[in-house]
CSV table of C-alpha atoms and ligand atoms in Angstrom, one decimal:
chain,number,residue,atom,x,y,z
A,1,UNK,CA,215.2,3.0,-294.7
A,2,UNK,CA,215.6,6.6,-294.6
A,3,UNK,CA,212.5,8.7,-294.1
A,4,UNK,CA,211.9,11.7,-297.1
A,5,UNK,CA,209.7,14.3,-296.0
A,6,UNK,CA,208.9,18.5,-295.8
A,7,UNK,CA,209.0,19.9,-292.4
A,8,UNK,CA,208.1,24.0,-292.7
A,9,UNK,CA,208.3,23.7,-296.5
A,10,UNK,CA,212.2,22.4,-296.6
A,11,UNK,CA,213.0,18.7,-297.8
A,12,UNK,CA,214.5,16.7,-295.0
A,13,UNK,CA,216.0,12.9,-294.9
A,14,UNK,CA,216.1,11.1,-291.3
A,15,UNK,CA,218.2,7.9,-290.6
A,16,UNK,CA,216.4,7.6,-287.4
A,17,UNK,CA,214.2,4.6,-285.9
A,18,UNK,CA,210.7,4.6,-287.1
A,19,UNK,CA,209.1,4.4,-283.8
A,20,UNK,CA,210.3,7.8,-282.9
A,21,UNK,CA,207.0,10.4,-282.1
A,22,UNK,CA,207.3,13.0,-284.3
A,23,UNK,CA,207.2,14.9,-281.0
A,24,UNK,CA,210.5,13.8,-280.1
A,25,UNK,CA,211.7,14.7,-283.8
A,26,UNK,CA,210.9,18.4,-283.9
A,27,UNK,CA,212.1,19.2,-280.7
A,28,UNK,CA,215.2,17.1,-280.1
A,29,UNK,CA,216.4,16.9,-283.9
A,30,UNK,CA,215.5,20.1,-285.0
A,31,UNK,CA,214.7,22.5,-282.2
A,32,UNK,CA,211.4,23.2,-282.6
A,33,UNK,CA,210.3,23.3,-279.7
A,34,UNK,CA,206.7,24.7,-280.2
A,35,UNK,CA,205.1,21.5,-280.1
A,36,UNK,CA,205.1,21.0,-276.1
A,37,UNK,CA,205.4,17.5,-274.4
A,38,UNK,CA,203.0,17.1,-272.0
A,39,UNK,CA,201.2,14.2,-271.9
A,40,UNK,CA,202.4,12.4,-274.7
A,41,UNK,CA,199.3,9.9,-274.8
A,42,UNK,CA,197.1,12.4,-277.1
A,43,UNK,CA,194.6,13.8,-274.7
A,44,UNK,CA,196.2,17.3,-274.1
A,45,UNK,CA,197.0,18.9,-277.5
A,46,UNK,CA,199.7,20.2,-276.4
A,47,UNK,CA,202.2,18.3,-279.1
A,48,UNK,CA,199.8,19.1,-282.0
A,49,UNK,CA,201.2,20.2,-285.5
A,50,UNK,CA,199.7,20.1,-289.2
A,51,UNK,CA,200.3,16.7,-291.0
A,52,UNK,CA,199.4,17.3,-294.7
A,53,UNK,CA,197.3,20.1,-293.5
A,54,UNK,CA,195.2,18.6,-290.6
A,55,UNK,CA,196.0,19.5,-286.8
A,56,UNK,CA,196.9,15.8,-285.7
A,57,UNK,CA,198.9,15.3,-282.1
A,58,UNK,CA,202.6,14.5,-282.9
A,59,UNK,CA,203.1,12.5,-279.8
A,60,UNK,CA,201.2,10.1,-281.5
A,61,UNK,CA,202.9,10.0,-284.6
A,62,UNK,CA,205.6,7.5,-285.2
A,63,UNK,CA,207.8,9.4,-287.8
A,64,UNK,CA,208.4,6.3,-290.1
A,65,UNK,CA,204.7,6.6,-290.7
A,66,UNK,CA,205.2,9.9,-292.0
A,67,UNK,CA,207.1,9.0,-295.2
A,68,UNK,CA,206.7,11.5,-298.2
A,69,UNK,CA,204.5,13.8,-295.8
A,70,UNK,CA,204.1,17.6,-295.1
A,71,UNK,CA,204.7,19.2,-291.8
A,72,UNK,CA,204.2,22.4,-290.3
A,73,UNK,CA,204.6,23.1,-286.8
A,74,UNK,CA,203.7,26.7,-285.1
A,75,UNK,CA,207.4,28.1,-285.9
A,76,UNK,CA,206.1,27.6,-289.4
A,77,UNK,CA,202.6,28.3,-289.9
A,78,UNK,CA,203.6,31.9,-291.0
A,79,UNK,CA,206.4,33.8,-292.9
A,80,UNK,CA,209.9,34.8,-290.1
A,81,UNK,CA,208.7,37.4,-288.0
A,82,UNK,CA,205.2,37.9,-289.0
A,83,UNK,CA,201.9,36.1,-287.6
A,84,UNK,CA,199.4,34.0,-289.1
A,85,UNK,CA,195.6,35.4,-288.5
A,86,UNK,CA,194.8,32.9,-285.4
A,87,UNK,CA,198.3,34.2,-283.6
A,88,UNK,CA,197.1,38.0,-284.5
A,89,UNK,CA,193.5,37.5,-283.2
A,90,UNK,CA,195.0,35.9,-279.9
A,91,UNK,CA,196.9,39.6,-279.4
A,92,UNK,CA,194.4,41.7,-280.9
A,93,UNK,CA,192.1,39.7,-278.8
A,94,UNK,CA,194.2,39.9,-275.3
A,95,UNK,CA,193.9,35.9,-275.4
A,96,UNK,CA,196.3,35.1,-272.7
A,97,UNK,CA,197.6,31.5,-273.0
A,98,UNK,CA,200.7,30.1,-271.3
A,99,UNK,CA,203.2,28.6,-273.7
A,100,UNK,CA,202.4,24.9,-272.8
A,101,UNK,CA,198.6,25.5,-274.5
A,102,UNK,CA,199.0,28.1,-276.7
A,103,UNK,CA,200.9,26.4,-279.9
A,104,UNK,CA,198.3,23.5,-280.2
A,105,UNK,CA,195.5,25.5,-279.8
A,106,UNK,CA,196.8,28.0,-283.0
A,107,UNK,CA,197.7,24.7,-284.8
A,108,UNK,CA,194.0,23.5,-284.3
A,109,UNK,CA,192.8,26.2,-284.8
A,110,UNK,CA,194.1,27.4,-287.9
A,111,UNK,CA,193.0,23.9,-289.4
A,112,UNK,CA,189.5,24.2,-288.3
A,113,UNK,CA,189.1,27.7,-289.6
A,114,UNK,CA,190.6,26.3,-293.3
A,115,UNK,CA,187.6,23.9,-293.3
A,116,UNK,CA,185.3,25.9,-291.3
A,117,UNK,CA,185.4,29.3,-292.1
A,118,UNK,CA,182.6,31.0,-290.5
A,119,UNK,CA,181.9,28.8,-287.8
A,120,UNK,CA,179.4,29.2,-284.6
A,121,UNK,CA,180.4,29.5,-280.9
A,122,UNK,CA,179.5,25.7,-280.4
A,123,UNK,CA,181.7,24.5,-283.6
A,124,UNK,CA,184.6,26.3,-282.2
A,125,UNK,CA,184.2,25.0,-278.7
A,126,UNK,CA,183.9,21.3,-280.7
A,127,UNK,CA,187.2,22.2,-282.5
A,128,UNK,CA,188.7,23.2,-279.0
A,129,UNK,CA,187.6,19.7,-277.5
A,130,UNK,CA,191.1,18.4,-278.3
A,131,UNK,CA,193.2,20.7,-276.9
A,132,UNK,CA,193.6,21.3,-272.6
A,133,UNK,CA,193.2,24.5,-270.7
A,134,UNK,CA,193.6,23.8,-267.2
A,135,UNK,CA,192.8,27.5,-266.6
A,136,UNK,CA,189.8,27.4,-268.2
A,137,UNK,CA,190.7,30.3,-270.7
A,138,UNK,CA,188.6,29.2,-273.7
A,139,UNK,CA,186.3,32.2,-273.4
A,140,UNK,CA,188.6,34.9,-275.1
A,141,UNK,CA,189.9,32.5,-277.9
A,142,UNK,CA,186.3,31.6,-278.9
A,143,UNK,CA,185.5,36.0,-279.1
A,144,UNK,CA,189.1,35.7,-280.8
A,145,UNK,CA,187.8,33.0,-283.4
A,146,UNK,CA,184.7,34.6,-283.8
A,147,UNK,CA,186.3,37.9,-284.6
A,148,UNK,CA,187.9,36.7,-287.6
A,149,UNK,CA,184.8,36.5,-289.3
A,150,UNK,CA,183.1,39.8,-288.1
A,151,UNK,CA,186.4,41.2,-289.6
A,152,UNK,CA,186.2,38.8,-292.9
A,153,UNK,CA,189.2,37.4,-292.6
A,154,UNK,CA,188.5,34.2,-291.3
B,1,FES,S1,201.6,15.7,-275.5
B,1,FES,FE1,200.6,15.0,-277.3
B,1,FES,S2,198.5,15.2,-276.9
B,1,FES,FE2,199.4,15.7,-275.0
B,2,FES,S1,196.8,29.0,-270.3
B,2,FES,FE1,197.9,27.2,-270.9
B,2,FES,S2,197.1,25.6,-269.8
B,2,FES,FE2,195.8,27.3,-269.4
């Protein structure tokens, strides 16, 4: 049975096994390549997108699950050629992430901060659980988070 759903706000229709990862969707389907594959068993964060507006991993996500569902990925969070306020606080913010980390953690991110607007150091960290820095840069993204609300934008 085909599979209807929105990916970045445009309908699409896939005749495509349903045990395919999401993952494996965005990137080889439809070049989006955001969502990284890295350990494609859910522990890294490195795959994750918004799924009806919650930060889920997509490697985990078998896309004949997904029927009738909303999708945004990184290359979507924000209007072409502009930034949503996580991306802009990473710059304004010198948050250096490589490009393996730095997708999930905007797409977890920018979840949290929709439910959790004005949240402490420790709630961020908590948010962050999920997603992998093996260079330890959390530091800078949590003054990044936190800067968003000193600024009232969050
Ligand atoms: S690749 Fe999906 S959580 Fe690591
Ligand atoms: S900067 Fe990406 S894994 Fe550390």
């Amino acid at each position: 049975m085909p599979i209807e759903l929105t990916l970045n706000g445009e309908a699409i229709t896939l005749d495509i096994d349903p045990r395919t990862p999401l993952l494996d969707v965005l990137r080889d389907r439809h070049g989006l390549t955001g969502a990284k594959a890295v350990c494609r068993e859910g522990f890294c964060g490195a795959c994750t997108v918004h799924i009806d507006g919650q930060a889920v991993p997509s490697c985990l996500r078998p896309i004949g699950l997904l029927q009738g569902c909303s999708i945004v990925t990184v290359e979507g969070l924000a209007p072409p050629g502009t930034l949503n306020r996580v991306q802009q606080a990473f710059i304004d913010h010198d948050v250096v992430q490589c490009g393996m980390c730095f997708p999930g953690m905007v797409m977890t991110l920018t979840d949290f901060l929709d439910r959790e607007p004005t949240p402490t150091r420790d709630q961020i960290k908590a948010a962050l659980v999920g997603n992998i820095c093996r260079c330890t840069g959390y530091e800078r993204i949590i003054d990044a988070v936190l800067s968003l609300q000193a600024e009232g934008v969050a």
